[in-house]
Structure formats: C-alpha cells, structure tokens
Amino acid sequence: MTDIHVLFLNASLKDSSEPSHTQELYEKARKLYEQEGAQTESIRLADYDIHYGVTGDEGDGDEWPQLLKKVKRADIVLIGTPLWLGEKSSLATQAIERLYGTSGDTNDKDQAIYYNKVGGVVITGNEDGAKHAAASILYGLSHIGFVIPPNVDAYWVGEAGPGPSYLDGAASENAFTNKHIEMLVYNTLYFAELLKDHPIPAKDNTL
Amino acid sequence: MTDIHVLFLNASLKDSSEPSHTQELYEKARKLYEQEGAQTESIRLADYDIHYGVTGDEGDGDEWPQLLKKVKRADIVLIGTPLWLGEKSSLATQAIERLYGTSGDTNDKDQAIYYNKVGGVVITGNEDGAKHAAASILYGLSHIGFVIPPNVDAYWVGEAGPGPSYLDGAASENAFTNKHIEMLVYNTLYFAELLKDHPIPAKDNTL
Amino acid sequence: MTDIHVLFLNASLKDSSEPSHTQELYEKARKLYEQEGAQTESIRLADYDIHYGVTGDEGDGDEWPQLLKKVKRADIVLIGTPLWLGEKSSLATQAIERLYGTSGDTNDKDQAIYYNKVGGVVITGNEDGAKHAAASILYGLSHIGFVIPPNVDAYWVGEAGPGPSYLDGAASENAFTNKHIEMLVYNTLYFAELLKDHPIPAKDNTL
Amino acid sequence: MTDIHVLFLNASLKDSSEPSHTQELYEKARKLYEQEGAQTESIRLADYDIHYGVTGDEGDGDEWPQLLKKVKRADIVLIGTPLWLGEKSSLATQAIERLYGTSGDTNDKDQAIYYNKVGGVVITGNEDGAKHAAASILYGLSHIGFVIPPNVDAYWVGEAGPGPSYLDGAASENAFTNKHIEMLVYNTLYFAELLKDHPIPAKDNTL
C-alpha cells in the first residue's frame, strides 16, 4: 500500500504556529494510515495565502495552485474543520470553492480530475455541528467527483455550551470518535486501493 | 400578560404515552412562561393523525386542521424536536410543511396569517445537530411570516457518540441550556407583547 | 448485470393515485437501469403506513418492515424527494429515520447491513433546495453504511419563485439534469457491481 | 427615518473592481431604503483584508475592526452572498465567524451588542442553494443577538444547471424576487424603528 497518498487539508482558522484540536484528532488517523503503509501529508490551510475565487489559479500570489497539485497527486483527500456557530470554517468553505474551481478539468478519460479519489472528513468542535459540516463537505466532494465510502466522518464534539475542546479534556478517550477514526482510515484505504485496480470506466460520466 | 398564548408543538417521534426528553426541557420554559402570566398549551404531534401534504386540510381524518386553529390563536409558537442523524425529526419537517400549506392565507391586512406571531425552538438530542435543526426550523418560520427574536434556540446535546439523553443524566443542570431557556422565554414574550401593541403595518408585505 | 437490484424510494407527499414530478424524473433513470440489465423496483412511500420511530419495526400495522426487506435485497437504493421550503420532504426524513433504526444490525461479517450497498438521490422542486436535500440524504446514507459514488445527485429545480414544476414545462429537456441522470445510473451501477466482486472486507468497520 | 442606518456586507468572492450579481440585486433594496429616508452603506468584503479568526481584532493588518465599527453603528445589517455548490460563500462564513467573535461584548444593559439590530440576507446564484444559505446566515445572526423579521430573505436563483446569473438575463423582472426585496426593506425598517422606540429590556437576556 506504499503507493497510496493521503492528503489532510486542515481548515483550522489558526496557522501551524498554534495547536489545532482538529489536527490532534487527525493524528490518530495518520498513525493508522502509516501503520498500513500509506504516505501522508498534512496541510494547515491557514499557512497559505489562498485567494478568494472559483478558479484553479487566482493569479499573483495565490498559493492554491501548489495545494491543488497535492490534491491531484493524492488518492485520499480529507478535509479537517473546526465548528463555529455549528458550521464548517470559512477556510473549509474556501477549500471546497477552490476544488470546485477545477471540477471541470478532466483526466485522460474525460472524467472530472477528482474521479477515483476518495474523500472524508475529520471534525472537532467544543459542541454541536459536526454532522451538518460533514454533510456539506462530503456532498461537495461527491458532487465534484470524489467517492465517499461508508463511515468517513470522524468527529468529536462536547456537551452543549462552552466547555472543553478536543485537546482540553478526556475527548481522546471517546470510544465512538476513536472507532470512527478507524472506520475512516480503513474504508478510505480500501476504496483507494480498489479504485487503483478498478478505476471508474468512462461512459456517461465524462464531461 | 394574561393574553399571551404560547403553543408548543413537540415533534418527538413518540406519542404522549412515553416520556419525551424535549418535553422535559420545554417544561422549564413552560414554568417561566406561566410565572410571567402567559397561557401555555403543549401538543405532542405524534398523538395526532397528521396527513402528508402542503395544504391546510388534507381531508378525511386529517387532524392538522385542529392544530392549525391553535396555531392561529397563538402569539408564540415553539417547535420542539429531537435529533436523528443530526436532523430535526420527520414530524418537525411535517409541521413546517403543513404550516407552509396555509402561508398564502391572509389576515385582515392581507399579510400572511403568521404575521405578528413569534417563533422559537426547543431541541434535545443525545449528540449533535441542534444548531442545524434550529436554523432549518427558524428559517422556515421566518419565511412564512413569523418574527424570530434573538436567542430563541434553546437546546441540549451531549458529547459525540451514544450516551445519556436529556432526562438520563445531569443535563438539567447545564447552565448554557438553562440560560437559553430563559432567553427564549423572555425574548419571545417581549416581542409577542410588542407586536400586540404595534402590529406590523401593511405595506409591501401584503400577499 | 441482471443480478443488480435497484430500489427507488419516492418520498413524494402524494401517494400513487397522483402523478409525482420526482417519479417522472426517476423514470429516465429507470429506463437506463433497465437498458443496462438491472432490475428495478419503485415504491411510493406515501402508499404505505410507515410509523414514526427509529426501530426496524414499530409494531402493529407498521408497514416499514416490508420496505426494509426490499432495502436489504437491493444493491442500489435511491431516495427521491420533492422540496418544500428548501428541504427534503417529511417522508424522506422518515425514510432516513427508519433506515437508521436498523443501522446497528449486521451482515455476516459484523458490518452494518448497508455495507456494500450504493446510495443516490433524485430530487425535483419548483425552485431551490436540491443540493441541501441531496447533502442531507447522501450524508445520512453514508453515515449508516452506504457507498456514495461520484455524481449521484440528479435533480431539477426551476427559477426562484412560483413556477412550473418538473412535469409542467420544458424541464425534461434540461441538459444538466439529464446528464446527471446518466451519471447517477452509470456510477451507481459500476460501484454496485464492483462491490459484488470486491465486498468491503471486515476490519475496523465491524460493529 | 433619517436615523436608520443600513449596512450591506456583500460577501461576493470578487472585489469591487468587478461587477457582483448580488450587489445588483441589493441595489433594488438600496433604492427603496433611501426612498424611505434611511442611510445606506455598502461594503464589498473582498476589498478588505479580513483575517481568519473568531475575535474582534486579529491584529496586525486585520481590517475587520473597521467593519465591526460600521456594524456597531448600523441598525440593519444585511449579508449578501453568492452561492457556490449550494452554499454561502467563504467570505459570508468568515463574516459570521468574525461577528460571532464579539458576540460576548455587551451594550450598556449587559446584553449582546447585536441586540436591537435587525438582520436580513440578499442572495444570488445561477442555481440552487438560496434557502439553505439564508437559513444558515439568519440563524447565525439570530443566535448572536439580531432580530429576524418575517420575509427578510430576498434571493434569485435560476433553473438547475449552468445558465445565466442575475445580471445576465431577465432575472431583474422576476416578480417573486422583486416582491421579496420589498418585504425585506419594509420589514427590516419597521423593526429597526420599533426597536429604537422600544429597545429590548434587560432581563434574562443579559450576558
């Protein structure tokens, strides 16, 4: 499985000079991916100057094109996001906008370039919004060409109201969240390999 | 304030032969409403035979018309809902569909009949989905004519994964949820009274 | 491909005594499925007495169990829904609730019974809400075990405001919608066959 | 009504060097507001360097603080957004995040600083997503203290699939959209004036 590339796009609003709860949850997935022999890369979107827009390259200083290259190379793309007011972050929204910007680009079979790639999400919030954010992101990925295996929405949220975030308390022991990390890793890997051996044939799905 | 009528439509999937977590949370609001002199009525939608459709009366055994009468009399309408897969219940969806069915009916000023009524939500789930459900319900109410005061989304959800529901643990002590019950009650009452004294004049908002 | 079973659950609020716009859009998919040799079955949920709840059998007159049998036999399950106030119908919500009710049941590998099944949606509305409804339904299916191939959200909506529904105007000529029907059919078939030959192995995805 | 200030925050991904469909739709509202004697100001968020974060001032070059000042002065705040993949824009998401960042700041009655302000939305897309975006934004505003009058969601979307955007075709004649612009303007003005005369008293809604 050494030829499976996993790309984690962490849409935390903080850059990598600060800890990210979502990053910490993803670390559990990363270890499992690497145990299985996959190669992983993790990006903090806030470290990059990503311009607003819906194209693949917004010109002059836009750093999305270098991230898009990583997306093109990846077999598995995971979007990580915190939750604010029950929604995915603005950076997660922007990542989807920019991915959408090249959804009309095609592979050598005239399918969208995201065909045969596998999507998933890793989400943390101190309370509420994970499923809504997961639905939005997974739908966006699916609509532009990604495959969504079962159970690829790993998340942690706490009880209603202000309270500890993922890193602050005992969240790392949450059995439900940990189980979902395992399912995310295993199911994305299985589909990524399956699609390497059996890529989706071109038929009515060309652009 | 004795002339303020509060109607709680509880969209629990269980009828009143069984306890409802959402009902229990609403009871805190009910006590406060009654302390303030408002009259309250609470309906378990699952006790009624509500037909599918988007009219005010789906005929032959449809019990929505008697609920619609209560809605018409009410100054404050609260929708209560549990959360399943991060979404409001099917009964909550149906309540919105049926309310929408008469959104073209008008008051004596040719405004939608829901004008000058105030909306809010009371939500419980064992984890995640409250804000998404609140957004959907409050938007639906607003789109058909209700006023949405600030902070009229009272909810409780627990930590990610299976776990205690509202009645099962210490949820009734959650300070955030209890504070939001207070804000819900007070702000809905304030706007209901304000609109009794200052109903929205007919201008460009007639149908 | 004669051993691929497609089940369409139409969550129109109208029973089969009345035409359904969503049904009409699905008919285009059905023809393509049958051309490819798949077997199809179409259910109008409003024809059944489906009880509220989140179990597989709500007892006494509940007709969900007979639908659940069909779901268990199917390789591809499509949910069809109209749009009311920008949301999937109450019957679509209920279908997800009931499917969720047996998401803890397992196949002979201890995976959720929906593993190796493929999901998709067919949506019509006279305006707005298709992507939101698609996101909600596809996420629900994915969370309980279905695979979501790329581009399995076929929909039609018209311009903002009251106007023709799918059957009323020239919607059946909409090239975008027709293309998406083709992608839905072909991609669901491809993944259904792929998963018959290569079912998801049990590993960390058992319950 | 000369003392009513309307602030339009246009979350188009394009800065003001390019035309914005959403801006054009808002112009209809602006004219009506000015006819009624209100003062209006319109901001293209993409013209500003708004930093990611959930505080009122993210320091060093962050231009949100000057926008926050305008929000504080405004009686009516409208968020404008385009639709991408059926969602509000990343800039609209960011505006909500930044507004949320000071939702704990209080007025002289210890209520959230957004109390007595009125919210609304103006949305355009070439197809689908307006109600979902409206629900998300209006909920976000309501949750942090804004009042949401009835019918403050003015939008235009076209038929499913690629096609003309607001400025491209005959959209400006859409009677539904134009009616909703009128309702938006009149109802936001009515509530803004009402709340000037009758501000929400401090009771259980203090922070």
mmCIF file of N, CA, C and O in Angstrom, chain A residues 7-64:
data_model
loop_
_atom_site.group_PDB
_atom_site.id
_atom_site.type_symbol
_atom_site.label_atom_id
_atom_site.label_comp_id
_atom_site.label_asym_id
_atom_site.label_seq_id
_atom_site.Cartn_x
_atom_site.Cartn_y
_atom_site.Cartn_z
ATOM 1 N N LEU A 7 -3.879 12.975 1.746
ATOM 2 C CA LEU A 7 -3.665 14.410 1.952
ATOM 3 C C LEU A 7 -4.712 14.934 2.933
ATOM 4 O O LEU A 7 -5.914 14.779 2.717
ATOM 5 N N PHE A 8 -4.246 15.537 4.003
ATOM 6 C CA PHE A 8 -5.148 16.119 5.002
ATOM 7 C C PHE A 8 -5.092 17.633 4.878
ATOM 8 O O PHE A 8 -4.040 18.246 5.066
ATOM 9 N N LEU A 9 -6.215 18.235 4.552
ATOM 10 C CA LEU A 9 -6.303 19.698 4.456
ATOM 11 C C LEU A 9 -7.021 20.205 5.700
ATOM 12 O O LEU A 9 -8.248 20.078 5.821
ATOM 13 N N ASN A 10 -6.271 20.729 6.624
ATOM 14 C CA ASN A 10 -6.840 21.185 7.889
ATOM 15 C C ASN A 10 -7.277 22.644 7.764
ATOM 16 O O ASN A 10 -6.442 23.542 7.609
ATOM 17 N N ALA A 11 -8.571 22.869 7.849
ATOM 18 C CA ALA A 11 -9.150 24.198 7.680
ATOM 19 C C ALA A 11 -9.338 24.931 8.999
ATOM 20 O O ALA A 11 -10.197 25.802 9.125
ATOM 21 N N SER A 12 -8.520 24.575 9.966
ATOM 22 C CA SER A 12 -8.476 25.352 11.211
ATOM 23 C C SER A 12 -8.240 26.821 10.875
ATOM 24 O O SER A 12 -7.495 27.139 9.942
ATOM 25 N N LEU A 13 -8.828 27.724 11.644
ATOM 26 C CA LEU A 13 -8.610 29.153 11.398
ATOM 27 C C LEU A 13 -7.232 29.597 11.896
ATOM 28 O O LEU A 13 -6.794 30.708 11.612
ATOM 29 N N LYS A 14 -6.571 28.737 12.626
ATOM 30 C CA LYS A 14 -5.244 29.070 13.160
ATOM 31 C C LYS A 14 -4.164 28.455 12.279
ATOM 32 O O LYS A 14 -4.324 27.353 11.767
ATOM 33 N N ASP A 15 -3.048 29.159 12.135
ATOM 34 C CA ASP A 15 -1.963 28.569 11.357
ATOM 35 C C ASP A 15 -1.138 27.636 12.252
ATOM 36 O O ASP A 15 -1.453 27.455 13.435
ATOM 37 N N SER A 16 -0.090 27.064 11.676
ATOM 38 C CA SER A 16 0.582 25.981 12.395
ATOM 39 C C SER A 16 1.447 26.471 13.551
ATOM 40 O O SER A 16 2.071 25.660 14.237
ATOM 41 N N SER A 17 1.448 27.790 13.793
ATOM 42 C CA SER A 17 2.155 28.267 14.986
ATOM 43 C C SER A 17 1.325 27.976 16.244
ATOM 44 O O SER A 17 1.820 28.126 17.356
ATOM 45 N N GLU A 18 0.087 27.578 16.044
ATOM 46 C CA GLU A 18 -0.772 27.293 17.196
ATOM 47 C C GLU A 18 -1.306 25.859 17.104
ATOM 48 O O GLU A 18 -1.509 25.337 16.008
ATOM 49 N N PRO A 19 -1.559 25.238 18.250
ATOM 50 C CA PRO A 19 -2.119 23.883 18.193
ATOM 51 C C PRO A 19 -3.540 23.908 17.635
ATOM 52 O O PRO A 19 -4.253 24.904 17.742
ATOM 53 N N SER A 20 -3.931 22.804 17.002
ATOM 54 C CA SER A 20 -5.264 22.672 16.422
ATOM 55 C C SER A 20 -5.900 21.402 16.968
ATOM 56 O O SER A 20 -5.307 20.328 16.881
ATOM 57 N N HIS A 21 -7.080 21.545 17.548
ATOM 58 C CA HIS A 21 -7.782 20.369 18.065
ATOM 59 C C HIS A 21 -8.030 19.354 16.955
ATOM 60 O O HIS A 21 -7.881 18.157 17.152
ATOM 61 N N THR A 22 -8.409 19.876 15.791
ATOM 62 C CA THR A 22 -8.727 19.003 14.659
ATOM 63 C C THR A 22 -7.480 18.246 14.214
ATOM 64 O O THR A 22 -7.547 17.070 13.852
ATOM 65 N N GLN A 23 -6.340 18.942 14.249
ATOM 66 C CA GLN A 23 -5.077 18.296 13.882
ATOM 67 C C GLN A 23 -4.807 17.113 14.813
ATOM 68 O O GLN A 23 -4.389 16.043 14.375
ATOM 69 N N GLU A 24 -5.069 17.346 16.070
ATOM 70 C CA GLU A 24 -4.780 16.301 17.055
ATOM 71 C C GLU A 24 -5.644 15.061 16.805
ATOM 72 O O GLU A 24 -5.159 13.932 16.908
ATOM 73 N N LEU A 25 -6.882 15.301 16.468
ATOM 74 C CA LEU A 25 -7.751 14.149 16.169
ATOM 75 C C LEU A 25 -7.244 13.448 14.905
ATOM 76 O O LEU A 25 -7.176 12.220 14.838
ATOM 77 N N TYR A 26 -6.862 14.242 13.915
ATOM 78 C CA TYR A 26 -6.339 13.639 12.686
ATOM 79 C C TYR A 26 -5.083 12.798 12.959
ATOM 80 O O TYR A 26 -4.842 11.787 12.287
ATOM 81 N N GLU A 27 -4.285 13.210 13.931
ATOM 82 C CA GLU A 27 -3.048 12.470 14.211
ATOM 83 C C GLU A 27 -3.312 10.984 14.462
ATOM 84 O O GLU A 27 -2.503 10.122 14.121
ATOM 85 N N LYS A 28 -4.455 10.705 15.066
ATOM 86 C CA LYS A 28 -4.819 9.294 15.286
ATOM 87 C C LYS A 28 -5.014 8.570 13.960
ATOM 88 O O LYS A 28 -4.641 7.397 13.812
ATOM 89 N N ALA A 29 -5.628 9.278 13.017
ATOM 90 C CA ALA A 29 -5.817 8.686 11.690
ATOM 91 C C ALA A 29 -4.464 8.525 11.003
ATOM 92 O O ALA A 29 -4.180 7.484 10.395
ATOM 93 N N ARG A 30 -3.642 9.541 11.108
ATOM 94 C CA ARG A 30 -2.340 9.495 10.441
ATOM 95 C C ARG A 30 -1.528 8.282 10.878
ATOM 96 O O ARG A 30 -0.941 7.574 10.046
ATOM 97 N N LYS A 31 -1.512 8.033 12.171
ATOM 98 C CA LYS A 31 -0.741 6.880 12.663
ATOM 99 C C LYS A 31 -1.248 5.584 12.038
ATOM 100 O O LYS A 31 -0.458 4.733 11.639
ATOM 101 N N LEU A 32 -2.566 5.467 11.964
ATOM 102 C CA LEU A 32 -3.139 4.242 11.382
ATOM 103 C C LEU A 32 -2.820 4.149 9.894
ATOM 104 O O LEU A 32 -2.495 3.079 9.387
ATOM 105 N N TYR A 33 -2.923 5.263 9.182
ATOM 106 C CA TYR A 33 -2.584 5.245 7.752
ATOM 107 C C TYR A 33 -1.140 4.782 7.565
ATOM 108 O O TYR A 33 -0.834 3.987 6.683
ATOM 109 N N GLU A 34 -0.273 5.299 8.403
ATOM 110 C CA GLU A 34 1.146 4.956 8.229
ATOM 111 C C GLU A 34 1.429 3.513 8.637
ATOM 112 O O GLU A 34 2.251 2.835 8.005
ATOM 113 N N GLN A 35 0.741 3.059 9.658
ATOM 114 C CA GLN A 35 0.850 1.628 10.002
ATOM 115 C C GLN A 35 0.473 0.749 8.824
ATOM 116 O O GLN A 35 1.017 -0.337 8.634
ATOM 117 N N GLU A 36 -0.484 1.222 8.038
ATOM 118 C CA GLU A 36 -0.940 0.440 6.881
ATOM 119 C C GLU A 36 -0.054 0.677 5.665
ATOM 120 O O GLU A 36 -0.319 0.142 4.583
ATOM 121 N N GLY A 37 0.959 1.512 5.822
ATOM 122 C CA GLY A 37 1.912 1.706 4.736
ATOM 123 C C GLY A 37 1.582 2.839 3.781
ATOM 124 O O GLY A 37 2.262 3.017 2.766
ATOM 125 N N ALA A 38 0.547 3.605 4.087
ATOM 126 C CA ALA A 38 0.206 4.733 3.217
ATOM 127 C C ALA A 38 1.137 5.913 3.507
ATOM 128 O O ALA A 38 1.721 6.006 4.584
ATOM 129 N N GLN A 39 1.277 6.794 2.525
ATOM 130 C CA GLN A 39 2.052 8.004 2.731
ATOM 131 C C GLN A 39 1.098 9.150 3.039
ATOM 132 O O GLN A 39 0.081 9.292 2.383
ATOM 133 N N THR A 40 1.445 9.959 4.013
ATOM 134 C CA THR A 40 0.526 11.013 4.431
ATOM 135 C C THR A 40 1.192 12.382 4.345
ATOM 136 O O THR A 40 2.393 12.511 4.514
ATOM 137 N N GLU A 41 0.360 13.370 4.076
ATOM 138 C CA GLU A 41 0.833 14.751 4.119
ATOM 139 C C GLU A 41 -0.273 15.602 4.738
ATOM 140 O O GLU A 41 -1.455 15.405 4.451
ATOM 141 N N SER A 42 0.133 16.518 5.550
ATOM 142 C CA SER A 42 -0.834 17.308 6.293
ATOM 143 C C SER A 42 -0.578 18.789 6.052
ATOM 144 O O SER A 42 0.550 19.260 6.192
ATOM 145 N N ILE A 43 -1.615 19.492 5.690
ATOM 146 C CA ILE A 43 -1.513 20.913 5.350
ATOM 147 C C ILE A 43 -2.399 21.725 6.279
ATOM 148 O O ILE A 43 -3.559 21.378 6.495
ATOM 149 N N ARG A 44 -1.834 22.792 6.834
ATOM 150 C CA ARG A 44 -2.674 23.766 7.558
ATOM 151 C C ARG A 44 -3.009 24.867 6.564
ATOM 152 O O ARG A 44 -2.135 25.667 6.205
ATOM 153 N N LEU A 45 -4.245 24.922 6.141
ATOM 154 C CA LEU A 45 -4.615 25.884 5.093
ATOM 155 C C LEU A 45 -4.286 27.315 5.494
ATOM 156 O O LEU A 45 -3.926 28.138 4.647
ATOM 157 N N ALA A 46 -4.375 27.610 6.790
ATOM 158 C CA ALA A 46 -4.114 28.978 7.243
ATOM 159 C C ALA A 46 -2.644 29.376 7.081
ATOM 160 O O ALA A 46 -2.306 30.555 7.214
ATOM 161 N N ASP A 47 -1.784 28.416 6.776
ATOM 162 C CA ASP A 47 -0.375 28.745 6.499
ATOM 163 C C ASP A 47 -0.187 29.307 5.088
ATOM 164 O O ASP A 47 0.892 29.803 4.766
ATOM 165 N N TYR A 48 -1.211 29.191 4.274
ATOM 166 C CA TYR A 48 -1.085 29.565 2.861
ATOM 167 C C TYR A 48 -1.922 30.808 2.547
ATOM 168 O O TYR A 48 -2.937 31.062 3.199
ATOM 169 N N ASP A 49 -1.503 31.506 1.534
ATOM 170 C CA ASP A 49 -2.261 32.675 1.073
ATOM 171 C C ASP A 49 -3.184 32.206 -0.058
ATOM 172 O O ASP A 49 -2.804 32.191 -1.229
ATOM 173 N N ILE A 50 -4.360 31.788 0.329
ATOM 174 C CA ILE A 50 -5.318 31.241 -0.639
ATOM 175 C C ILE A 50 -6.278 32.363 -1.031
ATOM 176 O O ILE A 50 -6.969 32.913 -0.175
ATOM 177 N N HIS A 51 -6.309 32.689 -2.291
ATOM 178 C CA HIS A 51 -7.152 33.802 -2.719
ATOM 179 C C HIS A 51 -8.604 33.352 -2.871
ATOM 180 O O HIS A 51 -8.880 32.192 -3.137
ATOM 181 N N TYR A 52 -9.484 34.300 -2.713
ATOM 182 C CA TYR A 52 -10.902 34.028 -2.936
ATOM 183 C C TYR A 52 -11.166 33.838 -4.418
ATOM 184 O O TYR A 52 -10.601 34.555 -5.253
ATOM 185 N N GLY A 53 -12.027 32.931 -4.744
ATOM 186 C CA GLY A 53 -12.374 32.744 -6.150
ATOM 187 C C GLY A 53 -12.806 31.325 -6.424
ATOM 188 O O GLY A 53 -12.791 30.477 -5.522
ATOM 189 N N VAL A 54 -13.205 31.087 -7.645
ATOM 190 C CA VAL A 54 -13.628 29.743 -8.031
ATOM 191 C C VAL A 54 -12.929 29.303 -9.312
ATOM 192 O O VAL A 54 -13.542 28.759 -10.223
ATOM 193 N N THR A 55 -11.630 29.571 -9.338
ATOM 194 C CA THR A 55 -10.821 29.040 -10.427
ATOM 195 C C THR A 55 -9.670 28.256 -9.786
ATOM 196 O O THR A 55 -9.515 28.258 -8.562
ATOM 197 N N GLY A 56 -8.863 27.633 -10.611
ATOM 198 C CA GLY A 56 -7.731 26.865 -10.107
ATOM 199 C C GLY A 56 -6.544 27.744 -9.750
ATOM 200 O O GLY A 56 -5.684 27.366 -8.954
ATOM 201 N N ASP A 57 -6.523 28.925 -10.311
ATOM 202 C CA ASP A 57 -5.395 29.826 -10.053
ATOM 203 C C ASP A 57 -5.899 31.261 -10.117
ATOM 204 O O ASP A 57 -6.263 31.759 -11.176
ATOM 205 N N GLU A 58 -5.906 31.929 -8.977
ATOM 206 C CA GLU A 58 -6.399 33.308 -8.925
ATOM 207 C C GLU A 58 -5.249 34.302 -9.120
ATOM 208 O O GLU A 58 -5.397 35.490 -8.816
ATOM 209 N N GLY A 59 -4.139 33.796 -9.612
ATOM 210 C CA GLY A 59 -3.035 34.677 -10.004
ATOM 211 C C GLY A 59 -2.243 35.256 -8.856
ATOM 212 O O GLY A 59 -2.513 34.991 -7.673
ATOM 213 N N ASP A 60 -1.209 35.994 -9.221
ATOM 214 C CA ASP A 60 -0.466 36.902 -8.358
ATOM 215 C C ASP A 60 -0.410 36.608 -6.861
ATOM 216 O O ASP A 60 -1.060 37.282 -6.054
ATOM 217 N N GLY A 61 0.336 35.632 -6.472
ATOM 218 C CA GLY A 61 0.488 35.398 -5.043
ATOM 219 C C GLY A 61 -0.460 34.346 -4.498
ATOM 220 O O GLY A 61 -0.352 33.934 -3.335
ATOM 221 N N ASP A 62 -1.392 33.937 -5.298
ATOM 222 C CA ASP A 62 -2.332 32.893 -4.867
ATOM 223 C C ASP A 62 -1.562 31.585 -4.671
ATOM 224 O O ASP A 62 -0.924 31.091 -5.602
ATOM 225 N N GLU A 63 -1.647 31.018 -3.478
ATOM 226 C CA GLU A 63 -0.892 29.788 -3.217
ATOM 227 C C GLU A 63 -1.732 28.515 -3.367
ATOM 228 O O GLU A 63 -1.253 27.416 -3.064
ATOM 229 N N TRP A 64 -2.977 28.663 -3.797
ATOM 230 C CA TRP A 64 -3.797 27.470 -4.007
ATOM 231 C C TRP A 64 -3.197 26.521 -5.054
ATOM 232 O O TRP A 64 -3.249 25.288 -4.854
#
